[in-house]
Coordinates of C-alpha atoms and ligand atoms in Angstrom, one line a residue:
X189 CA 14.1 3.2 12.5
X190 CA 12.5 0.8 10.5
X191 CA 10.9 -2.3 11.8
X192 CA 10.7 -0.3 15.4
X193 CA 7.3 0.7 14.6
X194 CA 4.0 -1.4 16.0
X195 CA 2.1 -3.1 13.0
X196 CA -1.5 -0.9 12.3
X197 CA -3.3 -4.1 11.4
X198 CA -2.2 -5.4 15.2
X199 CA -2.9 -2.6 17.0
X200 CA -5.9 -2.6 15.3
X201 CA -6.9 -5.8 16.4
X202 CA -5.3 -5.0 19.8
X203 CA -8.2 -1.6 19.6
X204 CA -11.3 -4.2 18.9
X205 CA -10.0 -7.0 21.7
X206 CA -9.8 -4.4 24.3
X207 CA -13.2 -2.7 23.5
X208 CA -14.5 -6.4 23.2
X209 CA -13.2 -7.2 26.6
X210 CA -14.2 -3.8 28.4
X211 CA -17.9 -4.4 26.4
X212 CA -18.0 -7.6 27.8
X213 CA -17.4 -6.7 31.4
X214 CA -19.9 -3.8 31.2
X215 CA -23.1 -5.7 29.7
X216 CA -24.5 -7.4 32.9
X217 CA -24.3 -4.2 34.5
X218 CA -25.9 -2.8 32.2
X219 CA -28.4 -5.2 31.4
X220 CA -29.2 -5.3 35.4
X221 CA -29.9 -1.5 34.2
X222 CA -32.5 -1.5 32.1
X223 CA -33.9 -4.8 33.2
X224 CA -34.0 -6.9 29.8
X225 CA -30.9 -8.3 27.5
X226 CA -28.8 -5.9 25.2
X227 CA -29.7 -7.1 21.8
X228 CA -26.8 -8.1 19.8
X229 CA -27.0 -5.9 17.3
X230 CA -26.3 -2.9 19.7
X231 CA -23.7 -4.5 20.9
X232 CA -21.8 -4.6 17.3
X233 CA -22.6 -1.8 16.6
X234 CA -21.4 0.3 20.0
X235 CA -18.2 -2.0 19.7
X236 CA -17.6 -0.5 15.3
X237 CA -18.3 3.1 17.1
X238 CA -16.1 2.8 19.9
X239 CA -13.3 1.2 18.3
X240 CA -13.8 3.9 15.7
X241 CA -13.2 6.7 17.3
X242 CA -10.3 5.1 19.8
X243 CA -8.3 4.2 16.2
X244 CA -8.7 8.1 15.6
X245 CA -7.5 8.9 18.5
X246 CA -4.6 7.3 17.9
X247 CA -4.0 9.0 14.6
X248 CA -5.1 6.5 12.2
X249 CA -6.4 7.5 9.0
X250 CA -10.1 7.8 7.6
X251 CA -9.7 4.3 5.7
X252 CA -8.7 2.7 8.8
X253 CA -11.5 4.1 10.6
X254 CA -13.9 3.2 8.3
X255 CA -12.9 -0.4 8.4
X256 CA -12.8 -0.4 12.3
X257 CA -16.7 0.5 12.3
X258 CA -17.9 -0.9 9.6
X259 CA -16.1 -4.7 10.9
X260 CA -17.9 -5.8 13.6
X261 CA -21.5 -5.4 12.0
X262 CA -19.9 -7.1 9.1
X263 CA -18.8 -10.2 11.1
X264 CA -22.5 -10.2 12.5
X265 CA -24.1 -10.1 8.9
X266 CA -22.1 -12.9 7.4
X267 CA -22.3 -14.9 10.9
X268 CA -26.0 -14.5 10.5
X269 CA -25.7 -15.8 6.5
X270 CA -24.4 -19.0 7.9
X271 CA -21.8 -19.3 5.4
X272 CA -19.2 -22.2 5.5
X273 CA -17.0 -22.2 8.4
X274 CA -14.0 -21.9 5.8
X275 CA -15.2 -18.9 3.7
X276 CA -13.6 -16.6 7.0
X277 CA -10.1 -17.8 6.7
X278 CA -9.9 -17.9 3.0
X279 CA -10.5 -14.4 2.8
X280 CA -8.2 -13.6 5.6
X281 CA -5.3 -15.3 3.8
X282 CA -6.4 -13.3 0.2
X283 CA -6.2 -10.2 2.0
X284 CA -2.9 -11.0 3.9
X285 CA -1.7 -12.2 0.3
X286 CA -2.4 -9.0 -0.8
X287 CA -1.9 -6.7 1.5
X288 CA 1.1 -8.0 2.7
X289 CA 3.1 -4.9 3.0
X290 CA 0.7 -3.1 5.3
X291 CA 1.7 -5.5 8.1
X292 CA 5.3 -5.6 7.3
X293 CA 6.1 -1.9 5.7
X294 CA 3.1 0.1 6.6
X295 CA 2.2 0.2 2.6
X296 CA -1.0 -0.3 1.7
X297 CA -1.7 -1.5 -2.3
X298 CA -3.1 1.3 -4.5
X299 CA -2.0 1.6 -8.1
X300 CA -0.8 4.6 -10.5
X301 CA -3.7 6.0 -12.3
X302 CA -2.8 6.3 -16.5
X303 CA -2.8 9.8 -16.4
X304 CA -0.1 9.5 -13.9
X305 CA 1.7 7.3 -16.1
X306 CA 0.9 9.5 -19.1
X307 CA 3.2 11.8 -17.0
X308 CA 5.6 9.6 -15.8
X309 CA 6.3 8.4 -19.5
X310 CA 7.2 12.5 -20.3
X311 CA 9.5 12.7 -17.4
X312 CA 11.8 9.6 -18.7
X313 CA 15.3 10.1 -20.2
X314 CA 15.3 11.0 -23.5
X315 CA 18.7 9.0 -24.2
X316 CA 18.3 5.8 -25.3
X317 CA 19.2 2.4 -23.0
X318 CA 18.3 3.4 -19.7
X319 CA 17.0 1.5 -16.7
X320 CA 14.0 2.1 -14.9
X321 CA 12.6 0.8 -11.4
X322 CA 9.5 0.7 -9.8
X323 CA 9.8 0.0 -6.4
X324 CA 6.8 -1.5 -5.1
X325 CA 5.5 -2.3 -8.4
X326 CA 2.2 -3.3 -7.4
X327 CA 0.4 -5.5 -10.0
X328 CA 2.7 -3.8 -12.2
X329 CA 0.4 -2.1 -14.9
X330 CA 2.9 1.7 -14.4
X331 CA 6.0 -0.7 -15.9
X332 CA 3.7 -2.2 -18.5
X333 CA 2.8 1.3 -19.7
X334 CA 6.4 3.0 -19.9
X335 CA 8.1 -0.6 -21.4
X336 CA 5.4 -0.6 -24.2
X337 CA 6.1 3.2 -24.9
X338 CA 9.8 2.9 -24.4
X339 CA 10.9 -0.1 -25.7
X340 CA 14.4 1.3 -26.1
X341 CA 14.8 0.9 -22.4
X342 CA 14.5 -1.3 -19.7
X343 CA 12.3 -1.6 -16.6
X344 CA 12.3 -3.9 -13.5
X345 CA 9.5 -4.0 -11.1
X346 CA 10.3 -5.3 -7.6
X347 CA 7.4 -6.5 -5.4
X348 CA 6.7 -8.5 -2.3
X349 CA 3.4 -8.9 -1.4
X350 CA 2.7 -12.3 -2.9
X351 CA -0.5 -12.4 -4.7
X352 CA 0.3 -8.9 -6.5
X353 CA 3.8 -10.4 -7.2
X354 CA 2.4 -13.2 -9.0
X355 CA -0.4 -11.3 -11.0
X356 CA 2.0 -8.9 -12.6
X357 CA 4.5 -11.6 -13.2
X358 CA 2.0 -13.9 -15.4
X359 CA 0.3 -10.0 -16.6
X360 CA 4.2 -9.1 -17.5
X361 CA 4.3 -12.7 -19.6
X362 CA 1.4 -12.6 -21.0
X363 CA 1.7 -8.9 -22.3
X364 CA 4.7 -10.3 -24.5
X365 CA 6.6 -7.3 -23.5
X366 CA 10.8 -8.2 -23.8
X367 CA 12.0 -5.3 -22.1
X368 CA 10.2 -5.7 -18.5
X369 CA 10.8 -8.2 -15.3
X370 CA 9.2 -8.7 -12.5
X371 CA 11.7 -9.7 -9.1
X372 CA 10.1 -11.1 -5.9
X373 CA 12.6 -8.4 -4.2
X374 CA 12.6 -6.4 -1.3
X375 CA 13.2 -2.8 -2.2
X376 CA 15.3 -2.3 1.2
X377 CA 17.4 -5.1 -0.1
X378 CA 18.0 -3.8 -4.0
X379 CA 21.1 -2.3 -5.5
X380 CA 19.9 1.1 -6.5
X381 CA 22.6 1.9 -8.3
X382 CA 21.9 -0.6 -11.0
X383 CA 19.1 2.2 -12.3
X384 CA 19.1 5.2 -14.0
X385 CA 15.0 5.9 -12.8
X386 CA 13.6 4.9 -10.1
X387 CA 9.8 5.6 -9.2
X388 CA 7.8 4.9 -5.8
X389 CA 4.3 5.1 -4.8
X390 CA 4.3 3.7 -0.7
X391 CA 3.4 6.1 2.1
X392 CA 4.7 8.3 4.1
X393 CA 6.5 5.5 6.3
X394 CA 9.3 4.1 4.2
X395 CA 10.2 7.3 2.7
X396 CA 13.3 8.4 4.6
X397 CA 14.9 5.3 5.1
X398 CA 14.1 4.8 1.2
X399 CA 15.7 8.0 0.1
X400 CA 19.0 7.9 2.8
X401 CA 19.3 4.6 0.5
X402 CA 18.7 6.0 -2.8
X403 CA 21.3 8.7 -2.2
X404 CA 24.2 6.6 -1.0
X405 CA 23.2 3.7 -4.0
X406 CA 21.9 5.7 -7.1
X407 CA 24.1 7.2 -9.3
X408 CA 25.0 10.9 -10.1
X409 CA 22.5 12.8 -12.5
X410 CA 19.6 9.3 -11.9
X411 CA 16.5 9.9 -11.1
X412 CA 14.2 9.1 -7.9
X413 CA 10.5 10.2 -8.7
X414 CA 8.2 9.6 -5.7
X415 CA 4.4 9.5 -6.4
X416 CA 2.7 11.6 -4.0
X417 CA 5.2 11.2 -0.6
X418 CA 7.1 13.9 0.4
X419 CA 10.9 12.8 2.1
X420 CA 11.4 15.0 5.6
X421 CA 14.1 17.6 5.2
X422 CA 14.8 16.8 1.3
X423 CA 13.0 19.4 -1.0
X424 CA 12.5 17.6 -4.6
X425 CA 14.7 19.4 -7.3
X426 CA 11.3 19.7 -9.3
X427 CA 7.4 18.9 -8.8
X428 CA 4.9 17.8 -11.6
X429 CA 1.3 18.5 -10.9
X430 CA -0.7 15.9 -12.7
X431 CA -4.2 16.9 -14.0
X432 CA -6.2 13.8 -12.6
X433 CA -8.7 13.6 -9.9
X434 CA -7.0 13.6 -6.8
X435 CA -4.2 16.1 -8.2
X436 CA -1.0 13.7 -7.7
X437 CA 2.0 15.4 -7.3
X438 CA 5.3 14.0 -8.4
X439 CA 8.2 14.7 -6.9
X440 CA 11.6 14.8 -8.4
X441 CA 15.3 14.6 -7.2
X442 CA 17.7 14.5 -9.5
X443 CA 20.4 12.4 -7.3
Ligands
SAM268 C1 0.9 1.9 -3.4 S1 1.4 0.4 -4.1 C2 2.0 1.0 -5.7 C3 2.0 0.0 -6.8 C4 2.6 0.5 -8.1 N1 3.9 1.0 -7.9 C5 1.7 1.5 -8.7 O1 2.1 2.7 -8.6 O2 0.7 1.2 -9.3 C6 2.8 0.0 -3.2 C7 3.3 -1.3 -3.4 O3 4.6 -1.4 -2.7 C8 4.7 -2.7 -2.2 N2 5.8 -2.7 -1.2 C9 5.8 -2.0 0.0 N3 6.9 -2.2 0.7 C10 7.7 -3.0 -0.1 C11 9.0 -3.6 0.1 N4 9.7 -3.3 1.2 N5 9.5 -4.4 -0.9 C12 8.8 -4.6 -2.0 N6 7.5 -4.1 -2.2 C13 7.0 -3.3 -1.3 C14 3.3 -3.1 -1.7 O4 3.1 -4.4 -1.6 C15 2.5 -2.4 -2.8 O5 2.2 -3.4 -3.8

């Protein structure tokens, strides 16, 4: 069920507190050990390791791994910088701004490569007039491809994470392209049927909920492309195997 699920970016936070608290407990002991302090940078850098390998234990991926080591030393080194006080929670609120979904939806930001698009655009109805989605358009540079090749048709992008959002809006108006929009929409709360396409590139998470959706909305004979994530139980009526460098697959129902 969606929203059930615990946010990664909490329980990742939850991972470091508790291996702060239980490193914190266990210093004067071992301190008393060895008879002289830990130095601090031992200390950051048993509490990236640790937390590292609890997150995989709990199934996280590599990425998330990476970050969990890596943070701690990080803090340290800009700590040790000095910067100004505010720098920290500037860059916390870019990176909520921006990866706003991963919180929320479990959807990180990661964009369609061109060659992707390249085989996207060959997949498209070759009837004039139709209407094409991406949901989760990202910064929106998929939708500014296919409008600017197809101008016969149309193509919505719907986006909540704010900062994206906003860049593809002003990149969408600036591009001078009539036949694309950009909606500050939630793609659980769209009217599929409205489209004759629809493509997604998300994560494994939202997939089954997103395609129980798409069947009961989208019309007979549309199209629902996902980039890369396979739906449970649902084979695709077709799969494209794009020649780019981490060998995207997309996968095609025809509803
Ligand atoms: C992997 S990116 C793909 C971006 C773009 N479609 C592309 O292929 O370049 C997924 C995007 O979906 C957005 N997203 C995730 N869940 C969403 C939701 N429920 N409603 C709207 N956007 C969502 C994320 O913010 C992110 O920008």
């Amino acid at each position: 069920m969606r929203g059930k699920k615990i946010s990664p970016v909490l329980a990742a936070l939850a991972i470091q507190a508790a291996i702060f608290v239980g490193l914190y407990l266990l210093r004067p002991v071992v301190e008393e050990g060895i008879d002289r302090p830990v130095p601090m940078l031992w200390l950051v850098l048993a509490q990236g390791l640790i937390a590292g390998i609890v997150t995989r234990g709990f199934g996280f991926s590599i990425p998330w791994v990476i970050g969990q080591v890596i943070a701690p030393p990080l803090l340290l080194f800009a700590l040790a910088l000095d910067l100004p006080s505010w720098i920290f929670p500037v860059i916390l609120i870019l990176l909520v701004l921006v990866f706003w979904n991963v919180a929320v939806g479990r959807v990180p930001l990661f964009l369609t490569n061109r060659t992707t698009s390249e085989a996207i655009l060959k997949l498209l109805p070759k009837k004039n007039g139709f209407y094409m989605a991406d949901l989760g358009s990202g910064l929106g540079g998929t939708l500014r491809h296919l409008s600017r090749n197809r101008l016969d048709a149309q193509f919505s992008g719907l986006e909540t994470a704010p900062l994206p959002f906003a860049l593809s809006w002003l990149l969408g108006r600036l591009s001078g392209i009539k036949n694309l929009e950009f909606r500050f929409q939630d793609i659980f709360k769209a009217d599929l049927s409205e489209f004759d396409v629809v493509y997604c590139f998300l994560s494994p998470v939202p997939m089954p909920d997103l395609f129980e959706k798409a069947k009961k909305e989208m019309k007979p004979g549309s199209l629902f492309i996902s980039n890369s994530f396979v739906v449970p139980g649902h084979k695709p009526n077709r799969t494209v195997k794009v020649d780019d460098r981490r060998q995207t697959k997309l996968l095609i129902w025809k509803m």
